[in-house]
Short mmCIF file of C-alpha atoms and ligand atoms in Angstrom, two decimals:
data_model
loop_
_atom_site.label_atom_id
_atom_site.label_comp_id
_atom_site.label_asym_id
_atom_site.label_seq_id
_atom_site.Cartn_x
_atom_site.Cartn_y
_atom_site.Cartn_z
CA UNK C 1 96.43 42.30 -88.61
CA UNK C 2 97.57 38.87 -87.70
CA UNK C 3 99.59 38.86 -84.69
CA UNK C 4 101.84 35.54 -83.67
CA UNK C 5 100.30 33.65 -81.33
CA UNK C 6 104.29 33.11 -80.11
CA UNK C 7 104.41 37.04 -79.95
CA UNK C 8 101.47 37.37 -78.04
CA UNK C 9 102.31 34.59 -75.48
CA UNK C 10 106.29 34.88 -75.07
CA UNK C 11 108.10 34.23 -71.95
CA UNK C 12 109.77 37.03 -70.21
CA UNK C 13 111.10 38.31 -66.80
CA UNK C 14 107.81 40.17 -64.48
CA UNK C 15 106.90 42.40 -63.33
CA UNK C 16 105.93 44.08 -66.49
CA UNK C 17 105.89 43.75 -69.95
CA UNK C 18 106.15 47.36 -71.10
CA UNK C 19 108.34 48.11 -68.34
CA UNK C 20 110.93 45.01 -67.94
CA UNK C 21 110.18 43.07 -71.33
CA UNK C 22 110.10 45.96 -73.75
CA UNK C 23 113.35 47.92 -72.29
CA UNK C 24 114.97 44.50 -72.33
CA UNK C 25 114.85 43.99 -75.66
CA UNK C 26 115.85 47.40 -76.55
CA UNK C 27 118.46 47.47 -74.71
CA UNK C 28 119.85 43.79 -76.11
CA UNK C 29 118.78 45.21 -79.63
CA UNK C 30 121.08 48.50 -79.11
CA UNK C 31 124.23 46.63 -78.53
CA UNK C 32 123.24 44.15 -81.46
CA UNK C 33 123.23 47.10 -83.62
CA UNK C 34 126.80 48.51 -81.69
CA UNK C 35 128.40 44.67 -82.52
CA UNK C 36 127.13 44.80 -86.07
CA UNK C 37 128.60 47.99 -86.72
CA UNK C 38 131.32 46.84 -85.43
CA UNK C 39 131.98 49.59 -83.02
CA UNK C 40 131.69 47.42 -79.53
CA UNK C 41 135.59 46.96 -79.43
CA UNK C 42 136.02 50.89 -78.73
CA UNK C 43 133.01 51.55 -76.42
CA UNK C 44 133.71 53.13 -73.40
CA UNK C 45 130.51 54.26 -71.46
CA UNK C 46 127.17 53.24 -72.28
CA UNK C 47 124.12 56.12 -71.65
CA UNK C 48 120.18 56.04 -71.00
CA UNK C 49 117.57 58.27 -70.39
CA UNK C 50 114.35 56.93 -69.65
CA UNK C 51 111.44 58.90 -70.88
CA UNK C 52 107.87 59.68 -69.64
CA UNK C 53 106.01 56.44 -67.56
CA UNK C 54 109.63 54.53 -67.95
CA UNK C 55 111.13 57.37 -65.67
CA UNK C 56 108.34 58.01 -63.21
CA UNK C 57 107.41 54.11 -62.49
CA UNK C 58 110.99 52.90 -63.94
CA UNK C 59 112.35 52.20 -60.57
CA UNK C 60 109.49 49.82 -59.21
CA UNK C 61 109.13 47.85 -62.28
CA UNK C 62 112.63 47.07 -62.36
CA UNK C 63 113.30 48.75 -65.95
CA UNK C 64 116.50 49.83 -64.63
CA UNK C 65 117.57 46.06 -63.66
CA UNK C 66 116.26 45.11 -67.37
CA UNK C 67 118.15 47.34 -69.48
CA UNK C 68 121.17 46.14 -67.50
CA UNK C 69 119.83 42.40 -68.47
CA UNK C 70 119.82 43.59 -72.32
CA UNK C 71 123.25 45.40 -71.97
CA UNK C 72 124.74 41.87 -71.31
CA UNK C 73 122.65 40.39 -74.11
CA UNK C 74 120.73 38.44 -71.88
CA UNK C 75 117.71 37.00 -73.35
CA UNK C 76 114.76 36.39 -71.07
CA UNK C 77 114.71 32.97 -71.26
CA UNK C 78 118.29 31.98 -70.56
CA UNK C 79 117.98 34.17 -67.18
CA UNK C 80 119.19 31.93 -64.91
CA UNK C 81 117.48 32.23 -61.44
CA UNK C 82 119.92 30.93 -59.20
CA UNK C 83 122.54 34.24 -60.20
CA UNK C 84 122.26 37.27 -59.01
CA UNK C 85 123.31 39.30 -62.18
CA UNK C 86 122.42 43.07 -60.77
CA UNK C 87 124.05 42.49 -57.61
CA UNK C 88 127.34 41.65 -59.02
CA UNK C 89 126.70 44.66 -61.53
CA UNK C 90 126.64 47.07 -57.93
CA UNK C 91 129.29 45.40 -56.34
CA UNK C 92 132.08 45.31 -59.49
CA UNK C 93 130.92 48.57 -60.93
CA UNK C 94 131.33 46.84 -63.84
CA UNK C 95 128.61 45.35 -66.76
CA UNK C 96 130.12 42.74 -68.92
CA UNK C 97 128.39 44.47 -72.29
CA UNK C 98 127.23 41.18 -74.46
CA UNK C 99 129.07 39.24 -72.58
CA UNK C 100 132.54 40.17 -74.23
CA UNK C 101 133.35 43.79 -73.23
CA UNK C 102 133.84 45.14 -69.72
CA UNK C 103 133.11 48.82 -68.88
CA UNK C 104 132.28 50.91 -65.96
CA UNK C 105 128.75 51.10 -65.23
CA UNK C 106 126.66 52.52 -62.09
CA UNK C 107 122.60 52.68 -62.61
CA UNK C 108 122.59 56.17 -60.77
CA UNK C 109 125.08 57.42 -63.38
CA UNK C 110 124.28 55.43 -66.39
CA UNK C 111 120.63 55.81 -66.23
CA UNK C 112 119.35 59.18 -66.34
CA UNK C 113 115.52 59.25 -65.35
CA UNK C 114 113.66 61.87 -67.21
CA UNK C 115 110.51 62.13 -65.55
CA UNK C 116 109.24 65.47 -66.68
CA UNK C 117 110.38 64.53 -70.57
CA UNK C 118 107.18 62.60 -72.79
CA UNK C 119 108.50 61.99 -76.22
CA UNK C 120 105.90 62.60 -78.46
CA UNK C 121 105.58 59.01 -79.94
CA UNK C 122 104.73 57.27 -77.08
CA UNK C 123 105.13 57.77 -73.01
CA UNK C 124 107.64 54.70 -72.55
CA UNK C 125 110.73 56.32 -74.34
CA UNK C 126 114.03 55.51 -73.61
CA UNK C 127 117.11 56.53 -75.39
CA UNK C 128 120.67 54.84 -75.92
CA UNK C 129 123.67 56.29 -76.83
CA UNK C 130 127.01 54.57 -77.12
CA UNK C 131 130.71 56.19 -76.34
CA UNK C 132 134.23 55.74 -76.99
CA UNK C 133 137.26 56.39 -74.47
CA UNK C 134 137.28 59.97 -76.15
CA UNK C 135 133.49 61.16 -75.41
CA UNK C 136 132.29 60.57 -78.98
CA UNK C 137 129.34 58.86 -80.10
CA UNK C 138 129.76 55.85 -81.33
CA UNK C 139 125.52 54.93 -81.48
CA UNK C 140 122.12 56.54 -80.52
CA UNK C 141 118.85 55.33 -80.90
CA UNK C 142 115.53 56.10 -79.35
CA UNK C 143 113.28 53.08 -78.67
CA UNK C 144 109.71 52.77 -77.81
CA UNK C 145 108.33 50.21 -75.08
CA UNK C 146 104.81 49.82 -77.18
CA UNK C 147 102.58 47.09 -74.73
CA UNK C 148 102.86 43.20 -74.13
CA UNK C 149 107.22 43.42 -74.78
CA UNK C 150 107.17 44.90 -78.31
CA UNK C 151 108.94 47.53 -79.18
CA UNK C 152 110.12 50.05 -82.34
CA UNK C 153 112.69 51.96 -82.97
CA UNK C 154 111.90 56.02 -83.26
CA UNK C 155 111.90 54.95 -86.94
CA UNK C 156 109.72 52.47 -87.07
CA UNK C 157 107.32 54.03 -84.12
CA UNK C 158 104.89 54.94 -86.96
CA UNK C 159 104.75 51.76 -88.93
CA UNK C 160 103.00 49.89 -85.88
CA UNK C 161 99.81 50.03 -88.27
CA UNK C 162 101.88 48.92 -91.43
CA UNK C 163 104.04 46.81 -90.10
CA UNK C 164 104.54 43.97 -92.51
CA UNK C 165 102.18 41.45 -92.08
CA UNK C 166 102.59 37.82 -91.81
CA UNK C 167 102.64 35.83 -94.95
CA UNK C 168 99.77 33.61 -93.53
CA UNK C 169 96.57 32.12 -95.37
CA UNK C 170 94.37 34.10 -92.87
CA UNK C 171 94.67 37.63 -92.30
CA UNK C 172 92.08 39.77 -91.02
CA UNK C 173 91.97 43.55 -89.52
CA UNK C 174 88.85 42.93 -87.52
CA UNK C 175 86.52 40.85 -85.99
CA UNK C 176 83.92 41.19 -88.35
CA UNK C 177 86.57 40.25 -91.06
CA UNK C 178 87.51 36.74 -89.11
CA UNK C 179 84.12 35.75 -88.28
CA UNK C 180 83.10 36.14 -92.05
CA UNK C 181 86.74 34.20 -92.97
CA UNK C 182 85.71 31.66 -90.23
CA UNK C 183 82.20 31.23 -91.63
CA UNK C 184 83.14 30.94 -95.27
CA UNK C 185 85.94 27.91 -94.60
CA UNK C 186 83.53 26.39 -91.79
CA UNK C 187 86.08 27.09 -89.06
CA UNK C 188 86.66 27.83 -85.28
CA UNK C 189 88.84 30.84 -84.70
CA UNK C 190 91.40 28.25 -82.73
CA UNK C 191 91.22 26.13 -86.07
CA UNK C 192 92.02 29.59 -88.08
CA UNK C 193 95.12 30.50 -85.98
CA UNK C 194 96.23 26.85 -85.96
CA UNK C 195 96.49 26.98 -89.51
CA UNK C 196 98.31 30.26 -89.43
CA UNK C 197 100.86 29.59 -86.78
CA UNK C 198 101.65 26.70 -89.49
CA UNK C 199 101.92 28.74 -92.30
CA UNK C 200 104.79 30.96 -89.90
CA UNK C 201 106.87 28.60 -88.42
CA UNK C 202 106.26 25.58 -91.17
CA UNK C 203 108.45 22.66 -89.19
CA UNK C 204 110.48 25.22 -87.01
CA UNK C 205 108.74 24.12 -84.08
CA UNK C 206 105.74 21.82 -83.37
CA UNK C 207 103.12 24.33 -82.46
CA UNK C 208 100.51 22.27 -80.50
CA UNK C 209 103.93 21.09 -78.38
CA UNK C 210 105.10 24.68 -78.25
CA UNK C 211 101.44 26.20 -76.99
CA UNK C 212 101.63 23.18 -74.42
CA UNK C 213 105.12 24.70 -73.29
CA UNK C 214 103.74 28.17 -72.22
CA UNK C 215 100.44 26.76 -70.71
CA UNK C 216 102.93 24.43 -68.48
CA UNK C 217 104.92 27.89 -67.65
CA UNK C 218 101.92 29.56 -66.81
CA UNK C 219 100.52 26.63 -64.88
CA UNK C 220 103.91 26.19 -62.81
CA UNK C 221 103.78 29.96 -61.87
CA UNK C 222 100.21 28.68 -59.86
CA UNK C 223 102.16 25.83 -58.25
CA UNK C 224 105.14 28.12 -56.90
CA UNK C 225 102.90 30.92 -55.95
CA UNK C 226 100.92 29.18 -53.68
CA UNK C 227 104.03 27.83 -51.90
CA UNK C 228 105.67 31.02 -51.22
CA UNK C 229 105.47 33.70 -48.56
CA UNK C 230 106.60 36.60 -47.02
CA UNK C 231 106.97 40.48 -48.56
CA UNK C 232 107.06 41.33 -52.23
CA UNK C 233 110.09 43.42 -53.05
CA UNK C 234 109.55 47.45 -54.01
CA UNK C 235 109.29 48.51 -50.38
CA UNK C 236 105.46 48.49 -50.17
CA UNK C 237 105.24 45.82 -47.27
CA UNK C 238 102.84 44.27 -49.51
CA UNK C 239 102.25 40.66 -47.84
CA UNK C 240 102.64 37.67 -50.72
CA UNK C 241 98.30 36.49 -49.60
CA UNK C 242 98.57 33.35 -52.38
CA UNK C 243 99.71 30.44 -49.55
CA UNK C 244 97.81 31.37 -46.52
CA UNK C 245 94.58 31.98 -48.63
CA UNK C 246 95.21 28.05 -50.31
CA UNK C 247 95.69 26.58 -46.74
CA UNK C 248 92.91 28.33 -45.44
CA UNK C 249 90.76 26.99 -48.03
CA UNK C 250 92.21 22.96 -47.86
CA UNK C 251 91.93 23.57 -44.22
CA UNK C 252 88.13 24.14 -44.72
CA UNK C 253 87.89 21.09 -46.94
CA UNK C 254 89.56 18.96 -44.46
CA UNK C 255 86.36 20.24 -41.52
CA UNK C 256 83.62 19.67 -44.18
CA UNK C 257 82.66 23.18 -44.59
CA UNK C 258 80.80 23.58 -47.70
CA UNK C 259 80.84 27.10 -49.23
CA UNK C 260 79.15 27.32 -53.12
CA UNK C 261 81.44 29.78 -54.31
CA UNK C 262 84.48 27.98 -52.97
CA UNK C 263 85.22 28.18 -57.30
CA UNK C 264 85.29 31.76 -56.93
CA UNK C 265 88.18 31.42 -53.56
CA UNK C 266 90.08 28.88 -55.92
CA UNK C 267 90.33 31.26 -59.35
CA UNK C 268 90.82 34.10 -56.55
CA UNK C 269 93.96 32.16 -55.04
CA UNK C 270 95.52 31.11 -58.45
CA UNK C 271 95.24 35.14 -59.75
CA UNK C 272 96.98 35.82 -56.69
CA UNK C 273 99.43 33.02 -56.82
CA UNK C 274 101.25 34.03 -60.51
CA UNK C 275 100.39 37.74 -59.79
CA UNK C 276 102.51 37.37 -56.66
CA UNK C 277 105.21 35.66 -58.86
CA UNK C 278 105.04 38.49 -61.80
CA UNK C 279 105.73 40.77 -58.92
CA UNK C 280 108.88 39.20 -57.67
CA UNK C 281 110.50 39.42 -61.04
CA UNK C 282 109.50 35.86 -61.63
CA UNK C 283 109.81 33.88 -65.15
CA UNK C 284 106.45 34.33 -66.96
CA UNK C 285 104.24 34.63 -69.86
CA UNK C 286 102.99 37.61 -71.45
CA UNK C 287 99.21 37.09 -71.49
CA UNK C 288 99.04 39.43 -73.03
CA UNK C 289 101.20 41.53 -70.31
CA UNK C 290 103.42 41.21 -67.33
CA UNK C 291 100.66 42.75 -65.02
CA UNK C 292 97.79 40.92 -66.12
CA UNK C 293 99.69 37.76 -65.98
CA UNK C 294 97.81 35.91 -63.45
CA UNK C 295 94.45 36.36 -65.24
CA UNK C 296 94.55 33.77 -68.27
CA UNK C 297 96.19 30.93 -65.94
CA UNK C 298 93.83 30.90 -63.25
CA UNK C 299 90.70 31.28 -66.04
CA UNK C 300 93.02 27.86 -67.37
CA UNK C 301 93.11 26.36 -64.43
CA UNK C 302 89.21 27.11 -63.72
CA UNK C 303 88.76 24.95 -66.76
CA UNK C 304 90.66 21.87 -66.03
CA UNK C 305 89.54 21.63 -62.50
CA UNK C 306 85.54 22.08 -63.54
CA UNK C 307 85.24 20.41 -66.83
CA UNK C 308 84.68 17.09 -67.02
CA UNK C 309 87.39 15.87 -69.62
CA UNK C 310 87.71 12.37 -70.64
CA UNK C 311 90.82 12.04 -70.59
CA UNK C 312 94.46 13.88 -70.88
CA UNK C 313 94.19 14.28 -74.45
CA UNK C 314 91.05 16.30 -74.33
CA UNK C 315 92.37 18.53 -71.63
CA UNK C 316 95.06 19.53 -73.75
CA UNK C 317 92.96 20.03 -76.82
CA UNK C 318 91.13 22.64 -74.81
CA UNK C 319 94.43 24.75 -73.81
CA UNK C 320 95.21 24.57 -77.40
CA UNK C 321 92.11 25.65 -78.03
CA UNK C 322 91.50 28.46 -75.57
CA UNK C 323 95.16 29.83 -75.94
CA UNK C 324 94.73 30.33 -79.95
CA UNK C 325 91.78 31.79 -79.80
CA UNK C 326 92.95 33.94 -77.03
CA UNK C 327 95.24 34.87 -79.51
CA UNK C 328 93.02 35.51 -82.02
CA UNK C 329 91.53 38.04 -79.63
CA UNK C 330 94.26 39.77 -78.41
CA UNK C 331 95.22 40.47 -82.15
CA UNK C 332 92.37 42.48 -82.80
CA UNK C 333 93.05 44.25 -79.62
CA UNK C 334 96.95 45.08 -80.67
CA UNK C 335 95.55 45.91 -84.29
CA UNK C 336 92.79 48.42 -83.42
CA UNK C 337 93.41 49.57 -79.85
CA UNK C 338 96.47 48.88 -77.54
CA UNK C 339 97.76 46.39 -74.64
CA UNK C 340 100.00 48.96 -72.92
CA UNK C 341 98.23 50.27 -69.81
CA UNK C 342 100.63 53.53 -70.54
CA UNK C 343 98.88 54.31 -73.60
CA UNK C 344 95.09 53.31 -72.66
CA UNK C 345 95.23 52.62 -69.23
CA UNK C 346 94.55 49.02 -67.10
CA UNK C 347 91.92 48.70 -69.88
CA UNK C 348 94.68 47.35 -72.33
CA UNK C 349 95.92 44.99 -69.68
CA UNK C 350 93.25 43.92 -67.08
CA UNK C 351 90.63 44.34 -69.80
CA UNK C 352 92.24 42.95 -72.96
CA UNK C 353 93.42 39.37 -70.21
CA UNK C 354 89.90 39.17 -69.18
CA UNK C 355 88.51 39.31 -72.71
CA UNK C 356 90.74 37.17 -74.03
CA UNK C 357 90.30 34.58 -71.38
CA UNK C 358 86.22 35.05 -71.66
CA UNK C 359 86.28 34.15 -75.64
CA UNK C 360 89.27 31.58 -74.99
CA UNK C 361 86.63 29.89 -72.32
CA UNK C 362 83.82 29.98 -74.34
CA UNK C 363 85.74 28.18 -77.12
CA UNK C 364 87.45 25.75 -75.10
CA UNK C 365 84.33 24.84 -73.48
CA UNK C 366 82.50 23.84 -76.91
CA UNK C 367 81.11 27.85 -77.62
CA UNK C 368 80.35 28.94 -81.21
CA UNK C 369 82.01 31.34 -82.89
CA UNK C 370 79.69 34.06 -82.03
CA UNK C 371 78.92 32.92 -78.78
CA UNK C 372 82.83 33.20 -77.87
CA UNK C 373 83.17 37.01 -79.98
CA UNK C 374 80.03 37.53 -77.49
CA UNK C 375 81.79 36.64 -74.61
CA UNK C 376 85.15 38.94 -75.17
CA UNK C 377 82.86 41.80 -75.95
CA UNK C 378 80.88 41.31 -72.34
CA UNK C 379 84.53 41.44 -71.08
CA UNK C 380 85.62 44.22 -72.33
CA UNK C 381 82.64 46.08 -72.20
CA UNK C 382 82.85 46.03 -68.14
CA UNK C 383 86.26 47.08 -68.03
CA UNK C 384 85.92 50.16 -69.83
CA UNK C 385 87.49 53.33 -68.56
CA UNK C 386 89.65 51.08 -65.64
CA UNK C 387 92.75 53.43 -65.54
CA UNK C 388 96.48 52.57 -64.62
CA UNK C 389 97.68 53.71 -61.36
CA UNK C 390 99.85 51.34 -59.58
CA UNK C 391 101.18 52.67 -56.20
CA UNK C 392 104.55 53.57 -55.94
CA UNK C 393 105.05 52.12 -59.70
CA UNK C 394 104.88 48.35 -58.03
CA UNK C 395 102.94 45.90 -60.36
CA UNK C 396 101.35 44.71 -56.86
CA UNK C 397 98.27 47.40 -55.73
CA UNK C 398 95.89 47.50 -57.44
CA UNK C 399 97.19 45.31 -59.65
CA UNK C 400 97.52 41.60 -58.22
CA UNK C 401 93.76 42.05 -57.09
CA UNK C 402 92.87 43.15 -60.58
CA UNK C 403 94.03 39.88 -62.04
CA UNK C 404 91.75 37.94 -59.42
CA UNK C 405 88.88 40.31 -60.07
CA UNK C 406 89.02 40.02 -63.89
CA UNK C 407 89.42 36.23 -63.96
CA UNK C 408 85.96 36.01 -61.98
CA UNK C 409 84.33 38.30 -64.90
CA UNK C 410 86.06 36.70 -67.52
CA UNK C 411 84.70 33.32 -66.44
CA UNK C 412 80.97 35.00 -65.57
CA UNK C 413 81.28 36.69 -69.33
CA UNK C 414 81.66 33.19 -70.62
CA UNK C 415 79.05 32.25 -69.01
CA UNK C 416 76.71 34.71 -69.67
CA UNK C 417 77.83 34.14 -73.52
CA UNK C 418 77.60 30.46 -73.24
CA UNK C 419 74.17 30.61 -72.24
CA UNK C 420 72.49 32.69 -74.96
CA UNK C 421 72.51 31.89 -79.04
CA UNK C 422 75.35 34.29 -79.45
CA UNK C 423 73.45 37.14 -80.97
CA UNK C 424 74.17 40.04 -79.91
CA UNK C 425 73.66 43.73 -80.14
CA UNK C 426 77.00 45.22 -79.33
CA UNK C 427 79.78 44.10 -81.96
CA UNK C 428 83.44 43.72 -80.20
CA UNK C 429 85.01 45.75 -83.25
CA UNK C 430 82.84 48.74 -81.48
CA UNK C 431 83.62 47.68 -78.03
CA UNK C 432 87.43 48.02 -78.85
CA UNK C 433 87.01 51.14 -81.07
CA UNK C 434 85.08 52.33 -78.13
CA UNK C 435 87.93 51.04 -75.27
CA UNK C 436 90.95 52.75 -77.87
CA UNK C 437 88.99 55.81 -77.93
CA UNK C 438 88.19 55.98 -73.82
CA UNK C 439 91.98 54.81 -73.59
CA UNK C 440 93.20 58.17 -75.31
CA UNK C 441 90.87 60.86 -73.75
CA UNK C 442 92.23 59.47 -70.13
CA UNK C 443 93.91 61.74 -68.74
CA UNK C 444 97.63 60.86 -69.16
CA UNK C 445 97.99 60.78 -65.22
CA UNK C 446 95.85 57.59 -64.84
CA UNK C 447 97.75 55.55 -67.55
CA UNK C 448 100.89 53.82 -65.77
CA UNK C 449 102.75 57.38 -64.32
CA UNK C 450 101.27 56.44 -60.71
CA UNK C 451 100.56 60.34 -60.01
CA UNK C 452 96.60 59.72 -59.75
CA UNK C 453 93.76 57.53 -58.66
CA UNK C 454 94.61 54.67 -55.80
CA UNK C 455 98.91 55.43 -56.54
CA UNK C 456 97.98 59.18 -55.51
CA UNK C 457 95.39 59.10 -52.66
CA UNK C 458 95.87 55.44 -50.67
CA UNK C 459 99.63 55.98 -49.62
CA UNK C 460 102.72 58.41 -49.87
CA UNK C 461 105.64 56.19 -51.26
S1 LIG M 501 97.11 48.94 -62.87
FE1 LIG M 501 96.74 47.48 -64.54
S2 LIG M 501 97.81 48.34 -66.32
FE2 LIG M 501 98.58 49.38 -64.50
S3 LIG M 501 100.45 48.23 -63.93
FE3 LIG M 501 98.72 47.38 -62.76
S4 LIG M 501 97.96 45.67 -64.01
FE4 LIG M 501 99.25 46.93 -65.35
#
């Protein structure tokens, strides 16, 4: 199915999009559904329970700090920086529900963290209920945090497969169904989702201006991470790396050293650089998560600084290029496997970023069609079976390496793909049946709970 290429790049707050996007929105969708009914005049207490991987890594993902966001009706990008919206929440004891009603609110009371409780429709449950000044309910509904921000209701949990599609010239279910739609209107897959984003937002909004937008967002997160130091908050002690390792490096220009893999220290520092940002609850871009945030930018910024563009207008034609058919990628991912590292484990993050960035390479850098399907399958295929453990439920170890570690491969799979005819043996439809299927027979400990792998053995927290 034919995801958005606005869905699958949409600006949020980090660290993660399952944990901070998705539980946003519920939350801000709840109380749209309370002031609809017309019911928020009489509410009295609001009431969560978080649910599964939302309770056990809730804490350190800042969940609790984004439901508190969607209570107010916040949307992510009219957070303003500069305010400090959770502390005045502690201090008053009071949230300011969408902005227009004032109750009594503590996050140890308010938010109940049920970390032995999976609901049986997915592991990031969380449930909102709604009272008046006499105890009764005045609204409950259970909402599921499904990977990359999305979520559904407990109603519409089952409908992720036939959710209605978008009324676009285009659609396809697979890979093998968009190359053969490709080759029969003598396409690229960038010029296919072009023409789809088109048919969505008619003159709404000027997509190549829009696509621009988010690569500038992602490209500023590079420029601010590398300027920044000190601790990432959680309580790890985890040291922000993303300055020293840039002035190490210009300080080895500046004495002449000469290093041929000084590309590999520069896509290394730019990972690090949004990753870092992602981690402080920065303002980013799903790509196509919170936690593998830092891997499409630096792949982006690979490009600029290596190609040899003529001018401005060809460097942005290549964004455009390599962020739609990103896109295009990441849709067969969402349709046929997952993005949520709670459901199939770092696989649907790292992985899904890494392929997405290999095929968006490839395409920006002049690849055919089944050169750049090539590359996302060599992507994928050498992420298979990476599980989700983050220590202490921080998007930061192993996490901020990951994105540094999969930009590298996603650039080498390009590569690799760029350098043969694109024929190739193993289709990506199999590699992501194959990556869905590894994702579910994990066992549920490795996929974003933190009670195994690195999260259980490296540290106590
Ligand atoms: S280990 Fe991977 S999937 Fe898990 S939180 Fe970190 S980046 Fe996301």
């Amino acid at each position: 199915m034919y995801y958005s290429l606005f869905e699958i790049f949409s600006i949020g707050i980090g660290p993660s999009s399952s944990h901070t996007v998705g539980p946003m929105k519920a939350a801000k969708r709840f109380i749209d559904n309370l002031q609809q009914q017309n019911k928020l005049t009489e509410l009295t207490r609001l009431q969560t329970h978080l649910y599964g991987s939302l309770a056990l890594t809730g804490i350190g993902h800042g969940t609790l700090n984004a439901i508190a966001y969607g209570f107010m009706g916040i949307d992510a990008e009219d957070i303003d920086p500069q305010i400090n919206y959770i502390e005045q929440i502690q201090q008053s004891g009071n949230i300011n529900v969408a902005g227009v009603k004032k109750i009594k609110f503590s996050f140890d009371k308010n938010i109940i963290l049920e970390k032995t409780i999976y609901l049986t429709e997915h592991s990031n449950g969380m449930k909102f209920t709604a009272y008046d000044d006499k105890d009764n309910v005045l609204l409950e509904e259970t909402y599921f945090s499904v990977g990359g921000g999305t979520i559904a209701r407990q109603d519409e949990i089952g409908q992720r497969i036939d959710r209605k599609p978008y009324d676009v010239p285009y659609q396809f279910n697979n890979c093998a169904e968009l190359m053969e739609i490709c080759r029969q209107n003598k396409m690229t897959i960038a010029e296919l989702v072009l023409q789809n984003e088109k048919a969505i937002w008619g003159r709404k909004i000027k997509i190549a201006k829009q696509i621009l937008k988010l690569v500038s967002i992602m490209q500023e997160n590079i420029d601010i991470g590398i300027t920044k130091d000190g601790i990432l908050p959680g309580g790890l002690q985890v040291k922000r790396h993303a300055k020293e390792m840039y002035e190490r490096l210009i300080s080895r220009f500046e004495s002449n050293a000469t290093d041929s893999l000084t590309a590999i220290d520069w896509i290394n520092i730019w990972a690090f650089a949004v990753a870092e940002e992602n981690a402080c609850g920065g303002r980013m871009v799903t790509a196509p998560t919170m936690g593998s945030a830092g891997l499409i930018p630096a792949v982006m910024r690979y490009m600029e600084r290596y190609s040899k563009f003529r001018n401005d207008t060809d460097k942005q034609n290549a964004s455009i290029t390599f962020m739609a058919t990103a896109s295009a990628i990441c849709s067969l991912y969402r349709t046929n496997a997952s993005i949520s590292g709670a459901e199939v484990g770092c696989q649907g993050e790292i992985g899904v970023a890494c392929s997405m960035a290999a095929g968006g390479l490839t395409a920006a850098l002049g690849g055919n069609n089944q050169q750049i399907e090539n590359a996302a399958e060599i992507a994928m295929e050498h992420n298979l079976g990476l599980t989700c453990d983050p220590i202490c439920g921080l998007v930061q170890v192993p996490c901020i390496e990951r994105n540094a570690m999969g930009a590298i491969k996603a650039v080498n799979a390009a590569r690799l793909a760029l350098q043969r005819t694109g024929t190739h043996i193993v289709s990506l439809d199999s590699i992501i049946k194959t990556m869905y299927e590894t994702g579910l027979s994990l066992n549920s400990d490795y996929k974003e709970t933190s009670l195994a792998g690195i999260a259980k053995n490296a540290i106590n927290c």
